[in-house]
PDB file of C-alpha atoms and ligand atoms in Angstrom:
ATOM      1  CA  MET A 145     138.509 164.303 -81.817  1.00 41.00           C
ATOM      2  CA  ASP A 146     137.304 164.877 -85.373  1.00 42.00           C
ATOM      3  CA  LEU A 147     134.145 166.782 -86.151  1.00 41.00           C
ATOM      4  CA  SER A 148     131.970 163.833 -87.144  1.00 45.00           C
ATOM      5  CA  ARG A 149     132.871 162.012 -83.942  1.00 42.00           C
ATOM      6  CA  ARG A 150     132.069 165.126 -81.911  1.00 40.00           C
ATOM      7  CA  VAL A 151     128.715 165.567 -83.652  1.00 40.00           C
ATOM      8  CA  PHE A 152     127.957 161.904 -83.083  1.00 40.00           C
ATOM      9  CA  LEU A 153     128.706 162.151 -79.373  1.00 37.00           C
ATOM     10  CA  GLN A 154     126.612 165.283 -79.121  1.00 38.00           C
ATOM     11  CA  LYS A 155     123.730 163.431 -80.684  1.00 38.00           C
ATOM     12  CA  LEU A 156     124.211 160.602 -78.245  1.00 36.00           C
ATOM     13  CA  GLY A 157     124.139 163.072 -75.395  1.00 33.00           C
ATOM     14  CA  LEU A 158     120.874 164.472 -76.665  1.00 30.00           C
ATOM     15  CA  LEU A 159     119.350 161.057 -77.122  1.00 33.00           C
ATOM     16  CA  GLY A 160     120.696 159.846 -73.799  1.00 32.00           C
ATOM     17  CA  ALA A 161     118.900 162.666 -72.037  1.00 30.00           C
ATOM     18  CA  SER A 162     115.758 161.924 -73.968  1.00 32.00           C
ATOM     19  CA  LEU A 163     115.814 158.297 -72.949  1.00 33.00           C
ATOM     20  CA  ALA A 164     115.639 159.363 -69.345  1.00 30.00           C
ATOM     21  CA  ALA A 165     112.258 161.017 -69.917  1.00 28.00           C
ATOM     22  CA  PRO A 166     109.743 158.465 -68.597  1.00 28.00           C
ATOM     23  CA  SER A 167     106.684 160.070 -70.203  1.00 28.00           C
ATOM     24  CA  LEU A 168     107.912 159.505 -73.740  1.00 28.00           C
ATOM     25  CA  SER A 169     108.100 156.106 -75.339  1.00 33.00           C
ATOM     26  CA  TRP A 170     110.762 156.515 -77.929  1.00 30.00           C
ATOM     27  CA  ALA A 171     114.024 158.377 -77.852  1.00 32.00           C
ATOM     28  CA  ALA A 172     113.756 159.265 -81.532  1.00 30.00           C
ATOM     29  CA  GLN A 173     110.477 161.028 -80.927  1.00 30.00           C
ATOM     30  CA  THR A 174     111.896 162.950 -77.999  1.00 30.00           C
ATOM     31  CA  ALA A 175     114.996 163.938 -79.905  1.00 31.00           C
ATOM     32  CA  ALA A 176     112.817 165.462 -82.620  1.00 30.00           C
ATOM     33  CA  GLY A 177     110.886 167.424 -80.005  1.00 29.00           C
ATOM     34  CA  SER A 178     113.757 169.692 -79.052  1.00 29.00           C
ATOM     35  CA  THR A 179     111.362 172.510 -78.121  1.00 28.00           C
ATOM     36  CA  GLU A 180     110.681 170.698 -74.880  1.00 30.00           C
ATOM     37  CA  PRO A 181     111.406 173.009 -71.890  1.00 30.00           C
ATOM     38  CA  GLY A 182     114.871 172.579 -70.518  1.00 32.00           C
ATOM     39  CA  ALA A 183     116.032 170.461 -73.444  1.00 31.00           C
ATOM     40  CA  GLU A 184     119.103 172.602 -73.993  1.00 29.00           C
ATOM     41  CA  THR A 185     120.185 172.198 -70.398  1.00 28.00           C
ATOM     42  CA  ILE A 186     119.640 168.471 -70.416  1.00 29.00           C
ATOM     43  CA  ARG A 187     121.471 168.114 -73.712  1.00 30.00           C
ATOM     44  CA  ARG A 188     124.599 169.750 -72.370  1.00 28.00           C
ATOM     45  CA  ALA A 189     124.484 168.000 -69.031  1.00 27.00           C
ATOM     46  CA  ALA A 190     123.882 164.461 -70.265  1.00 28.00           C
ATOM     47  CA  PRO A 191     127.066 162.412 -70.370  1.00 26.00           C
ATOM     48  CA  VAL A 192     127.215 159.612 -72.926  1.00 24.00           C
ATOM     49  CA  ALA A 193     127.649 157.084 -70.125  1.00 25.00           C
ATOM     50  CA  ARG A 194     124.151 157.792 -68.857  1.00 30.00           C
ATOM     51  CA  GLN A 195     122.397 157.022 -72.089  1.00 34.00           C
ATOM     52  CA  GLY A 196     119.612 154.513 -71.810  1.00 39.00           C
ATOM     53  CA  GLU A 197     119.493 154.453 -68.027  1.00 34.00           C
ATOM     54  CA  ALA A 198     115.717 154.742 -68.019  1.00 33.00           C
ATOM     55  CA  GLY A 199     112.821 154.568 -70.404  1.00 43.00           C
ATOM     56  CA  VAL A 200     114.626 152.313 -72.850  1.00 45.00           C
ATOM     57  CA  HIS A 201     112.337 150.051 -74.800  1.00 70.00           C
ATOM     58  CA  PHE A 202     113.767 146.657 -75.558  1.00 86.00           C
ATOM     59  CA  VAL A 203     110.780 144.716 -76.810  1.00 92.00           C
ATOM     60  CA  HIS A 204     110.548 140.984 -76.068  1.00 93.00           C
ATOM     61  CA  HIS A 205     106.897 140.308 -76.805  1.00 91.00           C
ATOM     62  CA  GLY A 206     103.816 141.920 -78.243  1.00 90.00           C
ATOM     63  CA  PRO A 207     100.433 142.655 -76.690  1.00 88.00           C
ATOM     64  CA  GLY A 208      98.825 139.544 -75.240  1.00 85.00           C
ATOM     65  CA  LEU A 209      95.290 140.527 -76.153  1.00 84.00           C
ATOM     66  CA  GLY A 210      93.578 138.452 -78.812  1.00 91.00           C
ATOM     67  CA  ARG A 211      95.447 135.616 -80.525  1.00 95.00           C
ATOM     68  CA  ARG A 212      98.114 137.483 -82.439  1.00 96.00           C
ATOM     69  CA  LEU A 213     101.760 136.559 -82.552  1.00 97.00           C
ATOM     70  CA  ALA A 214     104.691 137.459 -84.793  1.00 97.00           C
ATOM     71  CA  VAL A 215     106.861 134.944 -86.631  1.00 98.00           C
ATOM     72  CA  THR A 216     110.340 136.236 -87.447  1.00 98.00           C
ATOM     73  CA  PHE A 217     113.228 134.912 -89.531  1.00 98.00           C
ATOM     74  CA  ASP A 218     116.806 136.069 -88.924  1.00 98.00           C
ATOM     75  CA  ASP A 219     120.125 135.882 -90.772  1.00 98.00           C
ATOM     76  CA  GLY A 220     118.920 135.836 -94.384  1.00 98.00           C
ATOM     77  CA  PRO A 221     118.402 136.291 -97.154  1.00 98.00           C
ATOM     78  CA  THR A 222     119.725 132.828 -98.035  1.00 98.00           C
ATOM     79  CA  PRO A 223     119.324 131.707-101.669  1.00 98.00           C
ATOM     80  CA  GLY A 224     117.741 128.250-101.721  1.00 98.00           C
ATOM     81  CA  VAL A 225     116.198 128.633 -98.250  1.00 98.00           C
ATOM     82  CA  THR A 226     114.431 131.992 -98.142  1.00 98.00           C
ATOM     83  CA  GLU A 227     112.423 131.130-101.286  1.00 98.00           C
ATOM     84  CA  LYS A 228     111.034 128.032 -99.557  1.00 98.00           C
ATOM     85  CA  VAL A 229     110.073 130.000 -96.452  1.00 98.00           C
ATOM     86  CA  LEU A 230     108.370 132.569 -98.685  1.00 98.00           C
ATOM     87  CA  ALA A 231     106.452 129.809-100.486  1.00 98.00           C
ATOM     88  CA  ALA A 232     105.160 128.387 -97.177  1.00 98.00           C
ATOM     89  CA  LEU A 233     103.969 131.843 -96.109  1.00 98.00           C
ATOM     90  CA  ARG A 234     102.435 132.597 -99.514  1.00 98.00           C
ATOM     91  CA  GLU A 235     100.475 129.322 -99.602  1.00 98.00           C
ATOM     92  CA  ARG A 236      98.820 130.281 -96.334  1.00 98.00           C
ATOM     93  CA  GLN A 237      98.607 134.012 -97.085  1.00 98.00           C
ATOM     94  CA  LEU A 238     100.549 134.883 -93.935  1.00 98.00           C
ATOM     95  CA  SER A 239     102.970 137.719 -93.197  1.00 98.00           C
ATOM     96  CA  ALA A 240     106.230 137.524 -91.278  1.00 98.00           C
ATOM     97  CA  THR A 241     109.242 139.680 -90.503  1.00 98.00           C
ATOM     98  CA  PHE A 242     112.724 138.988 -91.855  1.00 98.00           C
ATOM     99  CA  PHE A 243     115.652 140.470 -89.912  1.00 98.00           C
ATOM    100  CA  MET A 244     118.304 140.595 -92.600  1.00 98.00           C
ATOM    101  CA  ILE A 245     122.094 140.797 -92.409  1.00 98.00           C
ATOM    102  CA  GLY A 246     123.309 143.735 -94.486  1.00 98.00           C
ATOM    103  CA  GLN A 247     126.131 141.933 -96.241  1.00 98.00           C
ATOM    104  CA  ARG A 248     123.806 139.083 -97.195  1.00 98.00           C
ATOM    105  CA  VAL A 249     121.358 141.587 -98.668  1.00 98.00           C
ATOM    106  CA  ALA A 250     124.248 143.050-100.670  1.00 98.00           C
ATOM    107  CA  ALA A 251     125.015 139.529-101.962  1.00 98.00           C
ATOM    108  CA  ALA A 252     121.397 138.705-102.854  1.00 98.00           C
ATOM    109  CA  PRO A 253     119.520 142.003-103.350  1.00 98.00           C
ATOM    110  CA  SER A 254     116.840 140.569-105.634  1.00 98.00           C
ATOM    111  CA  LEU A 255     115.923 137.959-103.036  1.00 98.00           C
ATOM    112  CA  ALA A 256     115.648 140.674-100.382  1.00 98.00           C
ATOM    113  CA  ARG A 257     113.432 142.662-102.738  1.00 98.00           C
ATOM    114  CA  ARG A 258     111.237 139.637-103.309  1.00 98.00           C
ATOM    115  CA  VAL A 259     110.679 139.263 -99.552  1.00 98.00           C
ATOM    116  CA  ARG A 260     109.379 142.811 -99.494  1.00 98.00           C
ATOM    117  CA  GLU A 261     107.325 142.405-102.676  1.00 98.00           C
ATOM    118  CA  GLU A 262     105.561 139.431-101.126  1.00 98.00           C
ATOM    119  CA  GLY A 263     104.308 141.677 -98.350  1.00 97.00           C
ATOM    120  CA  HIS A 264     106.655 140.888 -95.482  1.00 98.00           C
ATOM    121  CA  GLU A 265     108.430 143.302 -93.192  1.00 98.00           C
ATOM    122  CA  ILE A 266     112.211 143.615 -93.264  1.00 98.00           C
ATOM    123  CA  GLY A 267     114.230 144.400 -90.151  1.00 98.00           C
ATOM    124  CA  ASN A 268     117.875 145.333 -89.565  1.00 98.00           C
ATOM    125  CA  HIS A 269     120.079 142.532 -88.179  1.00 98.00           C
ATOM    126  CA  SER A 270     123.435 144.398 -88.475  1.00 98.00           C
ATOM    127  CA  TYR A 271     125.847 144.325 -91.398  1.00 98.00           C
ATOM    128  CA  THR A 272     128.259 141.520 -90.422  1.00 98.00           C
ATOM    129  CA  HIS A 273     126.431 139.864 -87.499  1.00 98.00           C
ATOM    130  CA  PRO A 274     128.841 140.775 -84.665  1.00 98.00           C
ATOM    131  CA  GLN A 275     128.045 140.872 -80.961  1.00 98.00           C
ATOM    132  CA  LEU A 276     127.030 144.523 -80.928  1.00 98.00           C
ATOM    133  CA  GLY A 277     127.218 144.604 -77.136  1.00 97.00           C
ATOM    134  CA  ARG A 278     130.998 144.287 -77.406  1.00 97.00           C
ATOM    135  CA  LEU A 279     131.475 147.083 -79.925  1.00 98.00           C
ATOM    136  CA  LEU A 280     132.133 150.781 -79.541  1.00 97.00           C
ATOM    137  CA  ALA A 281     129.255 153.169 -80.155  1.00 96.00           C
ATOM    138  CA  GLN A 282     130.617 154.307 -83.487  1.00 97.00           C
ATOM    139  CA  GLN A 283     131.023 150.717 -84.693  1.00 98.00           C
ATOM    140  CA  VAL A 284     127.444 149.913 -83.696  1.00 98.00           C
ATOM    141  CA  GLN A 285     126.246 153.009 -85.505  1.00 97.00           C
ATOM    142  CA  GLU A 286     128.126 151.931 -88.644  1.00 98.00           C
ATOM    143  CA  GLN A 287     126.670 148.404 -88.458  1.00 98.00           C
ATOM    144  CA  LEU A 288     123.132 149.743 -88.255  1.00 98.00           C
ATOM    145  CA  GLN A 289     123.519 152.629 -90.688  1.00 98.00           C
ATOM    146  CA  ARG A 290     125.180 150.591 -93.430  1.00 98.00           C
ATOM    147  CA  THR A 291     122.473 147.937 -93.155  1.00 98.00           C
ATOM    148  CA  GLN A 292     119.698 150.536 -93.341  1.00 98.00           C
ATOM    149  CA  VAL A 293     121.193 151.926 -96.541  1.00 98.00           C
ATOM    150  CA  THR A 294     121.788 148.487 -98.082  1.00 98.00           C
ATOM    151  CA  ILE A 295     118.266 147.251 -97.342  1.00 98.00           C
ATOM    152  CA  GLU A 296     116.708 150.454 -98.607  1.00 98.00           C
ATOM    153  CA  GLN A 297     118.737 150.330-101.827  1.00 98.00           C
ATOM    154  CA  ALA A 298     117.771 146.700-102.454  1.00 98.00           C
ATOM    155  CA  THR A 299     114.108 146.823-101.455  1.00 98.00           C
ATOM    156  CA  GLY A 300     112.969 150.440-101.298  1.00 97.00           C
ATOM    157  CA  PHE A 301     112.009 149.776 -97.684  1.00 97.00           C
ATOM    158  CA  ARG A 302     113.744 151.388 -94.705  1.00 97.00           C
ATOM    159  CA  PRO A 303     113.479 149.197 -91.594  1.00 97.00           C
ATOM    160  CA  SER A 304     111.804 150.482 -88.438  1.00 95.00           C
ATOM    161  CA  TRP A 305     113.068 147.694 -86.191  1.00 95.00           C
ATOM    162  CA  MET A 306     116.417 146.100 -85.488  1.00 97.00           C
ATOM    163  CA  ARG A 307     117.260 142.850 -83.766  1.00 98.00           C
ATOM    164  CA  PRO A 308     120.747 142.482 -82.257  1.00 98.00           C
ATOM    165  CA  PRO A 309     122.608 139.320 -83.325  1.00 98.00           C
ATOM    166  CA  TYR A 310     122.820 136.875 -80.368  1.00 96.00           C
ATOM    167  CA  GLY A 311     120.581 139.314 -78.458  1.00 96.00           C
ATOM    168  CA  SER A 312     123.811 141.151 -77.622  1.00 97.00           C
ATOM    169  CA  PHE A 313     122.909 144.789 -77.015  1.00 96.00           C
ATOM    170  CA  ARG A 314     123.497 146.892 -73.923  1.00 94.00           C
ATOM    171  CA  PRO A 315     120.872 149.251 -72.499  1.00 91.00           C
ATOM    172  CA  ALA A 316     123.441 152.003 -72.921  1.00 91.00           C
ATOM    173  CA  GLN A 317     123.382 151.361 -76.689  1.00 93.00           C
ATOM    174  CA  ALA A 318     119.647 151.974 -77.100  1.00 92.00           C
ATOM    175  CA  SER A 319     120.169 155.560 -78.138  1.00 91.00           C
ATOM    176  CA  ILE A 320     122.336 154.451 -81.068  1.00 94.00           C
ATOM    177  CA  ALA A 321     119.409 152.467 -82.442  1.00 94.00           C
ATOM    178  CA  ALA A 322     117.099 155.376 -81.718  1.00 91.00           C
ATOM    179  CA  GLN A 323     119.402 157.660 -83.672  1.00 91.00           C
ATOM    180  CA  GLU A 324     118.673 155.498 -86.713  1.00 92.00           C
ATOM    181  CA  SER A 325     114.958 155.623 -85.778  1.00 91.00           C
ATOM    182  CA  LEU A 326     115.105 151.906 -85.025  1.00 94.00           C
ATOM    183  CA  GLY A 327     113.223 150.152 -82.264  1.00 93.00           C
ATOM    184  CA  VAL A 328     115.014 147.177 -80.656  1.00 95.00           C
ATOM    185  CA  VAL A 329     113.155 143.879 -80.670  1.00 95.00           C
ATOM    186  CA  PHE A 330     114.209 140.518 -79.223  1.00 96.00           C
ATOM    187  CA  TRP A 331     112.011 137.383 -79.051  1.00 97.00           C
ATOM    188  CA  SER A 332     110.055 135.252 -76.596  1.00 96.00           C
ATOM    189  CA  VAL A 333     110.052 131.837 -78.306  1.00 97.00           C
ATOM    190  CA  ASP A 334     113.475 130.587 -79.375  1.00 96.00           C
ATOM    191  CA  THR A 335     113.423 127.571 -81.700  1.00 95.00           C
ATOM    192  CA  ARG A 336     117.244 127.366 -81.783  1.00 94.00           C
ATOM    193  CA  ASP A 337     116.730 126.168 -85.339  1.00 95.00           C
ATOM    194  CA  TRP A 338     120.141 127.600 -86.308  1.00 93.00           C
ATOM    195  CA  ALA A 339     121.652 124.569 -84.495  1.00 92.00           C
ATOM    196  CA  ARG A 340     119.560 122.206 -86.651  1.00 94.00           C
ATOM    197  CA  PRO A 341     117.945 120.390 -83.707  1.00 94.00           C
ATOM    198  CA  GLY A 342     115.634 118.410 -86.020  1.00 95.00           C
ATOM    199  CA  THR A 343     112.332 119.336 -87.596  1.00 96.00           C
ATOM    200  CA  GLU A 344     110.244 117.706 -84.860  1.00 96.00           C
ATOM    201  CA  ARG A 345     112.044 119.647 -82.134  1.00 96.00           C
ATOM    202  CA  ILE A 346     111.561 122.947 -83.960  1.00 96.00           C
ATOM    203  CA  LEU A 347     107.859 122.202 -84.398  1.00 97.00           C
ATOM    204  CA  GLU A 348     107.408 121.139 -80.780  1.00 97.00           C
ATOM    205  CA  THR A 349     109.172 124.235 -79.427  1.00 97.00           C
ATOM    206  CA  VAL A 350     106.974 126.623 -81.359  1.00 97.00           C
ATOM    207  CA  LEU A 351     103.711 124.821 -80.684  1.00 97.00           C
ATOM    208  CA  THR A 352     104.276 124.275 -76.955  1.00 97.00           C
ATOM    209  CA  GLN A 353     105.735 127.700 -76.166  1.00 97.00           C
ATOM    210  CA  SER A 354     103.706 130.097 -78.306  1.00 97.00           C
ATOM    211  CA  ARG A 355     101.185 132.304 -76.541  1.00 96.00           C
ATOM    212  CA  PRO A 356      99.219 135.377 -77.607  1.00 96.00           C
ATOM    213  CA  GLY A 357     101.838 138.114 -77.891  1.00 95.00           C
ATOM    214  CA  SER A 358     104.708 135.753 -78.655  1.00 97.00           C
ATOM    215  CA  ILE A 359     107.547 136.760 -80.920  1.00 97.00           C
ATOM    216  CA  VAL A 360     108.819 133.526 -82.466  1.00 98.00           C
ATOM    217  CA  LEU A 361     112.459 133.383 -83.544  1.00 98.00           C
ATOM    218  CA  MET A 362     113.444 131.236 -86.509  1.00 98.00           C
ATOM    219  CA  HIS A 363     116.172 131.582 -89.147  1.00 98.00           C
ATOM    220  CA  ASP A 364     115.978 131.433 -92.942  1.00 98.00           C
ATOM    221  CA  LEU A 365     119.481 130.010 -92.867  1.00 96.00           C
ATOM    222  CA  HIS A 366     119.236 126.203 -93.113  1.00 94.00           C
ATOM    223  CA  LEU A 367     117.042 123.921 -95.198  1.00 96.00           C
ATOM    224  CA  GLN A 368     115.835 122.178 -92.037  1.00 96.00           C
ATOM    225  CA  THR A 369     113.870 125.289 -91.069  1.00 97.00           C
ATOM    226  CA  ALA A 370     112.454 125.633 -94.575  1.00 97.00           C
ATOM    227  CA  GLU A 371     111.364 121.986 -94.478  1.00 97.00           C
ATOM    228  CA  VAL A 372     109.343 122.392 -91.287  1.00 97.00           C
ATOM    229  CA  VAL A 373     108.056 125.948 -91.565  1.00 98.00           C
ATOM    230  CA  GLY A 374     104.821 124.909 -93.315  1.00 98.00           C
ATOM    231  CA  ARG A 375     103.938 122.561 -90.468  1.00 98.00           C
ATOM    232  CA  VAL A 376     104.851 125.224 -87.913  1.00 98.00           C
ATOM    233  CA  LEU A 377     102.509 127.701 -89.589  1.00 98.00           C
ATOM    234  CA  ASP A 378      99.712 125.113 -89.906  1.00 98.00           C
ATOM    235  CA  GLY A 379     100.092 124.173 -86.230  1.00 98.00           C
ATOM    236  CA  LEU A 380      99.804 127.789 -85.154  1.00 98.00           C
ATOM    237  CA  LEU A 381      96.778 128.307 -87.403  1.00 98.00           C
ATOM    238  CA  GLU A 382      95.108 125.191 -85.951  1.00 98.00           C
ATOM    239  CA  ARG A 383      95.585 126.670 -82.483  1.00 97.00           C
ATOM    240  CA  GLY A 384      93.757 129.804 -83.558  1.00 97.00           C
ATOM    241  CA  PHE A 385      96.735 132.148 -83.769  1.00 97.00           C
ATOM    242  CA  GLU A 386      96.723 135.126 -86.093  1.00 97.00           C
ATOM    243  CA  PHE A 387      99.882 136.443 -87.668  1.00 97.00           C
ATOM    244  CA  ALA A 388     101.314 139.940 -87.543  1.00 96.00           C
ATOM    245  CA  THR A 389     104.478 141.605 -88.743  1.00 96.00           C
ATOM    246  CA  ILE A 390     106.522 143.310 -86.043  1.00 96.00           C
ATOM    247  CA  SER A 391     105.256 146.766 -87.054  1.00 94.00           C
ATOM    248  CA  GLY A 392     101.715 145.408 -87.360  1.00 91.00           C
ATOM    249  CA  PHE A 393     102.133 144.025 -83.879  1.00 88.00           C
ATOM    250  CA  LEU A 394     104.021 146.780 -82.116  1.00 87.00           C
ATOM    251  CA  GLY A 395     103.459 149.815 -84.313  1.00 85.00           C
ATOM    252  CA  SER A 396     106.339 151.945 -85.501  1.00 79.00           C
ATOM    253  CA  PRO A 397     108.940 153.151 -83.022  1.00 80.00           C
ATOM    254  CA  ARG A 398     108.909 156.401 -84.995  1.00 58.00           C
ATOM    255  CA  ASN A 399     105.201 157.021 -84.381  1.00 48.00           C
ATOM    256  CA  ALA A 400     104.688 155.331 -81.034  1.00 46.00           C
TER     257      ALA A 400
HETATM  258 ZN1   ZN B 751     121.338 136.300 -86.263  1.00 69.00          ZN
END
């Protein structure tokens, strides 16, 4: 075993133990607090296989108080589509969160930067969009790390949240995200717009399923989404919803 692999596994062991501490919300926070009594003992004793057994936060929705929800767009940035989504948000002065694919950011860095400059949050959606749940820990770490670096280089913003492609992420992998100081967020309203079900279907799904606390999943991938997003936003506004970014909604996993 080479040194970097050993160090990585040691870190996982530390984080795995931390995840088992029910009184602390976020593994990253616990890992930083290594002065905690007994931490050394736990660190040595914690096998990698036990990571994430308890206390793992996989977020599927926000707080249901008030009328706030979060609209999110995955899989971009996509030249020709993302600009239209941005225009719809700008016209209504609304903020959203864009979970970007690292290699697509590398291909269109100025578009990624523009998303940030227009006041939206950027999240990590892996580098090549694999099913992370099927990968080895080191591969998952590389997917997340490389995307963090690429997004930060393009936009000056380092994501606080990641969303696993296809929702494929095992509880045992939570500590890998925590090691990158990333919270893991899924969704509660799935428009399935990636399959291009038609603009009316996308609109109907969002408007019938959204509740206070909802996390709405869309994709800035196809023109069909861009064509309907203005009506989706107007429909939510008419129903009295307010819009939050994921960090505005959930806070930062680093400070929680
Ligand atoms: Zn995706």
